[in-house]
CSV table of N, CA and C in Angstrom, one decimal:
chain,number,residue,atom,x,y,z
G,1,UNK,N,6.7,-17.5,0.9
G,1,UNK,CA,5.9,-17.0,-0.2
G,1,UNK,C,6.8,-16.0,-1.0
G,2,UNK,N,7.5,-15.1,-0.3
G,2,UNK,CA,8.4,-14.1,-1.0
G,2,UNK,C,9.4,-14.9,-1.8
G,3,UNK,N,10.0,-15.9,-1.3
G,3,UNK,CA,11.0,-16.7,-2.0
G,3,UNK,C,10.4,-17.3,-3.3
G,4,UNK,N,9.1,-17.8,-3.2
G,4,UNK,CA,8.5,-18.3,-4.4
G,4,UNK,C,8.3,-17.2,-5.5
G,5,UNK,N,7.8,-16.0,-5.1
G,5,UNK,CA,7.6,-14.9,-6.0
G,5,UNK,C,8.9,-14.5,-6.7
G,6,UNK,N,10.0,-14.4,-5.9
G,6,UNK,CA,11.3,-14.0,-6.4
G,6,UNK,C,11.8,-15.0,-7.3
G,7,UNK,N,11.7,-16.3,-7.0
G,7,UNK,CA,12.1,-17.4,-7.8
G,7,UNK,C,11.4,-17.4,-9.2
G,8,UNK,N,10.1,-17.2,-9.1
G,8,UNK,CA,9.3,-17.1,-10.4
G,8,UNK,C,9.8,-15.9,-11.3
G,9,UNK,N,10.3,-14.8,-10.7
G,9,UNK,CA,10.8,-13.7,-11.4
G,9,UNK,C,12.3,-13.9,-11.8
G,10,UNK,N,12.9,-15.0,-11.5
G,10,UNK,CA,14.2,-15.3,-11.8
G,10,UNK,C,15.3,-14.8,-10.9
G,11,UNK,N,14.8,-14.3,-9.7
G,11,UNK,CA,15.8,-13.8,-8.8
G,11,UNK,C,16.2,-14.9,-7.9
G,12,UNK,N,17.6,-15.1,-7.8
G,12,UNK,CA,18.1,-16.1,-6.9
G,12,UNK,C,18.1,-17.5,-7.4
G,13,UNK,N,17.8,-17.7,-8.7
G,13,UNK,CA,17.8,-19.1,-9.2
G,13,UNK,C,19.2,-19.7,-9.3
G,14,UNK,N,20.2,-18.9,-9.8
G,14,UNK,CA,21.5,-19.5,-10.0
G,14,UNK,C,22.4,-19.4,-8.8
G,15,UNK,N,22.4,-18.3,-8.1
G,15,UNK,CA,23.4,-18.0,-7.1
G,15,UNK,C,22.7,-17.7,-5.7
G,16,UNK,N,21.5,-18.1,-5.5
G,16,UNK,CA,20.9,-17.8,-4.2
G,16,UNK,C,20.4,-16.4,-4.2
G,17,UNK,N,19.8,-16.0,-3.2
G,17,UNK,CA,19.2,-14.6,-3.1
G,17,UNK,C,19.9,-14.0,-1.9
G,18,UNK,N,21.0,-13.4,-2.1
G,18,UNK,CA,21.8,-12.8,-1.0
G,18,UNK,C,21.0,-11.7,-0.2
G,19,UNK,N,20.2,-10.9,-0.9
G,19,UNK,CA,19.4,-9.9,-0.2
G,19,UNK,C,18.4,-10.6,0.8
G,20,UNK,N,17.7,-11.5,0.3
G,20,UNK,CA,16.7,-12.2,1.1
G,20,UNK,C,17.3,-12.9,2.3
G,21,UNK,N,18.5,-13.5,2.1
G,21,UNK,CA,19.2,-14.2,3.2
G,21,UNK,C,19.7,-13.2,4.2
G,22,UNK,N,20.1,-12.0,3.8
G,22,UNK,CA,20.6,-11.0,4.7
G,22,UNK,C,19.6,-10.3,5.6
G,23,UNK,N,18.3,-10.4,5.2
G,23,UNK,CA,17.3,-9.8,6.0
G,23,UNK,C,16.4,-10.7,6.7
G,24,UNK,N,16.6,-12.0,6.5
G,24,UNK,CA,15.6,-13.0,7.0
G,24,UNK,C,15.4,-13.0,8.5
G,25,UNK,N,16.4,-12.5,9.3
G,25,UNK,CA,16.2,-12.4,10.7
G,25,UNK,C,15.9,-11.0,11.3
G,26,UNK,N,15.6,-10.1,10.3
G,26,UNK,CA,15.3,-8.7,10.7
G,26,UNK,C,13.8,-8.4,10.4
G,27,UNK,N,13.0,-8.4,11.4
G,27,UNK,CA,11.5,-8.3,11.2
G,27,UNK,C,11.1,-7.0,10.5
G,28,UNK,N,11.7,-5.9,10.8
G,28,UNK,CA,11.4,-4.6,10.1
G,28,UNK,C,11.7,-4.6,8.6
G,29,UNK,N,12.9,-5.2,8.3
G,29,UNK,CA,13.4,-5.2,6.9
G,29,UNK,C,12.5,-6.2,6.1
G,30,UNK,N,12.2,-7.3,6.8
G,30,UNK,CA,11.3,-8.3,6.1
G,30,UNK,C,9.9,-7.8,5.8
G,31,UNK,N,9.4,-7.0,6.8
G,31,UNK,CA,8.1,-6.4,6.6
G,31,UNK,C,8.1,-5.4,5.4
G,32,UNK,N,9.2,-4.6,5.3
G,32,UNK,CA,9.4,-3.7,4.2
G,32,UNK,C,9.5,-4.4,2.9
G,33,UNK,N,10.2,-5.5,2.9
G,33,UNK,CA,10.3,-6.3,1.6
G,33,UNK,C,9.0,-6.9,1.2
G,34,UNK,N,8.2,-7.4,2.2
G,34,UNK,CA,6.9,-7.9,1.8
G,34,UNK,C,6.0,-6.8,1.3
G,35,UNK,N,6.0,-5.7,1.9
G,35,UNK,CA,5.2,-4.6,1.5
G,35,UNK,C,5.6,-4.1,0.1
G,36,UNK,N,6.9,-4.1,-0.2
G,36,UNK,CA,7.3,-3.8,-1.6
G,36,UNK,C,6.9,-4.8,-2.6
G,37,UNK,N,7.1,-6.1,-2.2
G,37,UNK,CA,6.6,-7.1,-3.1
G,37,UNK,C,5.2,-7.1,-3.5
G,38,UNK,N,4.3,-6.8,-2.4
G,38,UNK,CA,2.9,-6.6,-2.7
G,38,UNK,C,2.6,-5.4,-3.6
G,39,UNK,N,3.4,-4.3,-3.4
G,39,UNK,CA,3.2,-3.2,-4.2
G,39,UNK,C,3.5,-3.5,-5.7
G,40,UNK,N,4.5,-4.3,-5.9
G,40,UNK,CA,4.9,-4.7,-7.3
G,40,UNK,C,3.9,-5.7,-7.9
G,41,UNK,N,3.7,-6.8,-7.1
G,41,UNK,CA,2.9,-7.9,-7.6
G,41,UNK,C,1.4,-7.5,-7.9
G,42,UNK,N,0.9,-6.7,-7.0
G,42,UNK,CA,-0.5,-6.4,-7.1
G,42,UNK,C,-0.8,-4.9,-7.6
G,43,UNK,N,0.1,-4.4,-8.3
G,43,UNK,CA,0.0,-2.9,-8.7
G,43,UNK,C,-1.3,-2.6,-9.4
G,44,UNK,N,-1.9,-3.5,-10.2
G,44,UNK,CA,-3.1,-3.1,-10.9
G,44,UNK,C,-4.3,-3.9,-10.4
G,45,UNK,N,-4.2,-4.4,-9.2
G,45,UNK,CA,-5.3,-5.2,-8.6
G,45,UNK,C,-6.2,-4.5,-7.7
G,46,UNK,N,-5.9,-3.2,-7.3
G,46,UNK,CA,-6.8,-2.4,-6.5
G,46,UNK,C,-6.6,-2.7,-5.0
G,47,UNK,N,-5.4,-3.2,-4.6
G,47,UNK,CA,-5.1,-3.5,-3.2
G,47,UNK,C,-4.3,-2.4,-2.5
G,48,UNK,N,-3.6,-1.6,-3.2
G,48,UNK,CA,-2.7,-0.7,-2.7
G,48,UNK,C,-3.3,0.3,-1.6
G,49,UNK,N,-4.4,0.9,-2.0
G,49,UNK,CA,-5.0,1.9,-1.0
G,49,UNK,C,-5.3,1.2,0.3
G,50,UNK,N,-5.9,0.0,0.2
G,50,UNK,CA,-6.3,-0.8,1.4
G,50,UNK,C,-5.1,-1.2,2.2
G,51,UNK,N,-4.0,-1.6,1.5
G,51,UNK,CA,-2.8,-2.0,2.2
G,51,UNK,C,-2.2,-0.8,3.0
G,52,UNK,N,-2.2,0.3,2.3
G,52,UNK,CA,-1.7,1.5,3.0
G,52,UNK,C,-2.5,1.8,4.3
G,53,UNK,N,-3.8,1.7,4.1
G,53,UNK,CA,-4.7,1.9,5.3
G,53,UNK,C,-4.4,0.9,6.4
G,54,UNK,N,-4.3,-0.3,6.1
G,54,UNK,CA,-4.1,-1.4,7.1
G,54,UNK,C,-2.7,-1.2,7.8
G,55,UNK,N,-1.7,-0.8,7.0
G,55,UNK,CA,-0.4,-0.6,7.6
G,55,UNK,C,-0.2,0.8,8.3
G,56,UNK,N,-1.3,1.6,8.2
G,56,UNK,CA,-1.3,3.0,8.7
G,56,UNK,C,-0.1,3.8,8.2
G,57,UNK,N,0.1,3.6,6.9
G,57,UNK,CA,1.2,4.4,6.2
G,57,UNK,C,0.8,5.8,6.1
G,58,UNK,N,1.7,6.6,5.6
G,58,UNK,CA,1.5,8.1,5.4
G,58,UNK,C,0.6,8.3,4.2
G,59,UNK,N,-0.7,8.5,4.5
G,59,UNK,CA,-1.7,8.7,3.4
G,59,UNK,C,-1.9,10.2,3.1
G,60,UNK,N,-1.1,11.1,3.8
G,60,UNK,CA,-1.2,12.5,3.5
G,60,UNK,C,-0.1,12.9,2.5
G,61,UNK,N,0.7,12.0,2.1
G,61,UNK,CA,1.8,12.3,1.2
G,61,UNK,C,1.3,12.9,-0.1
G,62,UNK,N,1.9,13.9,-0.6
G,62,UNK,CA,1.5,14.5,-1.9
G,62,UNK,C,1.6,13.6,-3.1
G,63,UNK,N,0.5,13.5,-3.9
G,63,UNK,CA,0.6,12.7,-5.1
G,63,UNK,C,1.4,13.5,-6.1
G,64,UNK,N,2.3,12.8,-6.8
G,64,UNK,CA,3.2,13.4,-7.7
G,64,UNK,C,3.0,12.8,-9.1
G,65,UNK,N,3.3,13.7,-10.1
G,65,UNK,CA,3.2,13.2,-11.5
G,65,UNK,C,4.2,13.9,-12.3
G,66,UNK,N,4.1,13.9,-13.6
G,66,UNK,CA,5.0,14.6,-14.5
G,66,UNK,C,4.3,15.3,-15.6
G,67,UNK,N,4.8,16.4,-16.0
G,67,UNK,CA,4.3,17.1,-17.2
G,67,UNK,C,5.3,16.8,-18.3
G,68,UNK,N,4.9,16.1,-19.3
G,68,UNK,CA,5.7,15.7,-20.4
G,68,UNK,C,5.4,16.5,-21.6
G,69,UNK,N,6.5,17.1,-22.2
G,69,UNK,CA,6.4,17.8,-23.4
G,69,UNK,C,7.5,17.4,-24.3
G,70,UNK,N,7.2,16.7,-25.3
G,70,UNK,CA,8.3,16.2,-26.3
G,70,UNK,C,9.2,15.3,-25.5
G,71,UNK,N,10.5,15.7,-25.5
G,71,UNK,CA,11.5,14.9,-24.8
G,71,UNK,C,11.8,15.4,-23.4
G,72,UNK,N,11.1,16.4,-23.0
G,72,UNK,CA,11.4,17.0,-21.7
G,72,UNK,C,10.2,16.7,-20.7
G,73,UNK,N,10.6,16.6,-19.5
G,73,UNK,CA,9.5,16.4,-18.4
G,73,UNK,C,9.8,17.2,-17.2
G,74,UNK,N,8.8,17.6,-16.5
G,74,UNK,CA,8.9,18.4,-15.3
G,74,UNK,C,8.1,17.7,-14.2
G,75,UNK,N,8.7,17.3,-13.1
G,75,UNK,CA,8.0,16.7,-12.0
G,75,UNK,C,7.0,17.8,-11.4
G,76,UNK,N,5.8,17.3,-11.0
G,76,UNK,CA,4.8,18.3,-10.5
G,76,UNK,C,4.0,17.6,-9.4
G,77,UNK,N,3.4,18.4,-8.5
G,77,UNK,CA,2.5,17.9,-7.6
G,77,UNK,C,1.1,17.8,-8.2
G,78,UNK,N,0.5,16.7,-8.0
G,78,UNK,CA,-0.9,16.5,-8.6
G,78,UNK,C,-2.0,16.7,-7.6
G,79,UNK,N,-1.8,16.3,-6.4
G,79,UNK,CA,-2.8,16.4,-5.4
G,79,UNK,C,-2.2,16.4,-4.0
G,80,UNK,N,-2.6,17.4,-3.2
G,80,UNK,CA,-2.3,17.4,-1.8
G,80,UNK,C,-3.4,16.7,-1.0
G,81,UNK,N,-3.0,15.5,-0.5
G,81,UNK,CA,-4.0,14.7,0.1
G,81,UNK,C,-4.3,15.0,1.6
G,82,UNK,N,-5.5,14.9,2.0
G,82,UNK,CA,-5.9,15.1,3.4
G,82,UNK,C,-6.5,13.8,3.9
G,83,UNK,N,-5.9,13.3,4.9
G,83,UNK,CA,-6.4,12.0,5.5
G,83,UNK,C,-6.3,12.1,7.0
G,84,UNK,N,-7.5,12.0,7.6
G,84,UNK,CA,-7.6,12.1,9.1
G,84,UNK,C,-7.7,10.7,9.7
G,85,UNK,N,-7.4,10.6,11.0
G,85,UNK,CA,-7.4,9.4,11.7
G,85,UNK,C,-8.7,8.6,11.6
G,86,UNK,N,-9.8,9.3,11.6
G,86,UNK,CA,-11.1,8.6,11.6
G,86,UNK,C,-11.3,7.8,10.2
G,87,UNK,N,-10.5,8.2,9.2
G,87,UNK,CA,-10.7,7.7,7.9
G,87,UNK,C,-10.2,6.3,7.7
G,88,UNK,N,-9.4,5.8,8.7
G,88,UNK,CA,-8.9,4.4,8.6
G,88,UNK,C,-10.1,3.4,8.6
G,89,UNK,N,-11.2,3.8,9.2
G,89,UNK,CA,-12.4,3.0,9.2
G,89,UNK,C,-13.4,3.7,8.4
G,90,UNK,N,-14.0,3.1,7.4
G,90,UNK,CA,-15.0,3.7,6.6
G,90,UNK,C,-16.3,3.8,7.3
G,91,UNK,N,-17.3,4.5,6.7
G,91,UNK,CA,-18.6,4.6,7.3
G,91,UNK,C,-19.4,3.3,7.1
G,92,UNK,N,-20.2,3.1,8.1
G,92,UNK,CA,-21.1,1.9,8.0
G,92,UNK,C,-22.3,2.4,7.2
G,93,UNK,N,-22.8,1.7,6.2
G,93,UNK,CA,-23.9,2.2,5.4
G,93,UNK,C,-25.1,2.5,6.3
G,94,UNK,N,-25.7,3.6,6.0
G,94,UNK,CA,-26.8,4.1,6.8
G,94,UNK,C,-28.0,3.1,6.9
G,95,UNK,N,-28.2,2.4,5.8
G,95,UNK,CA,-29.3,1.4,5.8
G,95,UNK,C,-29.0,0.3,6.8
G,96,UNK,N,-27.7,0.0,7.1
G,96,UNK,CA,-27.4,-1.0,8.1
G,96,UNK,C,-27.6,-0.5,9.5
G,97,UNK,N,-27.2,0.8,9.7
G,97,UNK,CA,-27.4,1.4,11.0
G,97,UNK,C,-28.9,1.5,11.3
G,98,UNK,N,-29.7,1.7,10.4
G,98,UNK,CA,-31.2,1.7,10.6
G,98,UNK,C,-31.7,0.4,10.9
G,99,UNK,N,-31.2,-0.7,10.4
G,99,UNK,CA,-31.6,-2.1,10.7
G,99,UNK,C,-31.4,-2.5,12.1
G,100,UNK,N,-30.3,-2.1,12.6
G,100,UNK,CA,-29.8,-2.6,13.9
G,100,UNK,C,-29.7,-1.5,14.9
G,101,UNK,N,-30.5,-1.5,15.9
G,101,UNK,CA,-30.5,-0.5,17.0
G,101,UNK,C,-29.2,-0.3,17.7
G,102,UNK,N,-28.5,-1.4,17.9
G,102,UNK,CA,-27.3,-1.4,18.7
G,102,UNK,C,-26.0,-1.0,17.9
G,103,UNK,N,-26.2,-1.0,16.6
G,103,UNK,CA,-25.1,-0.7,15.7
G,103,UNK,C,-24.8,0.9,15.7
G,104,UNK,N,-23.6,1.2,16.0
G,104,UNK,CA,-23.2,2.7,16.1
G,104,UNK,C,-22.3,3.0,14.9
G,105,UNK,N,-22.5,4.1,14.3
G,105,UNK,CA,-21.7,4.6,13.2
G,105,UNK,C,-20.3,4.8,13.7
G,106,UNK,N,-19.3,4.5,12.8
G,106,UNK,CA,-17.9,4.7,13.1
G,106,UNK,C,-17.7,6.1,13.4
G,107,UNK,N,-16.8,6.4,14.4
G,107,UNK,CA,-16.5,7.7,14.8
G,107,UNK,C,-16.0,8.6,13.7
G,108,UNK,N,-16.6,9.8,13.6
G,108,UNK,CA,-16.2,10.7,12.5
G,108,UNK,C,-17.0,10.7,11.3
G,109,UNK,N,-17.9,9.7,11.1
G,109,UNK,CA,-18.7,9.6,10.0
G,109,UNK,C,-20.1,9.9,10.5
């Protein structure tokens, strides 16, 4: 799949894809490549937050932005995020908990 995406983008059409060939036997590097490809391909599709949750990535990393004034810019912190372990699983809607006696709310919610 990664090869098809990269080929569509024109990467590796003429001379092969040396980077892809160099990491094909390294599980960690391949996972990193796939995660980066998902980040790029699906950037405006609303998957990123859920991907980060599923991969248990660092969700407490400070959100950064830039203050732009004319031709100058200054990097700045936008939001200090707080993410606890229990937040990997969202709350079960209360209406569902009421319907089913055996259904227990996810821990922390």
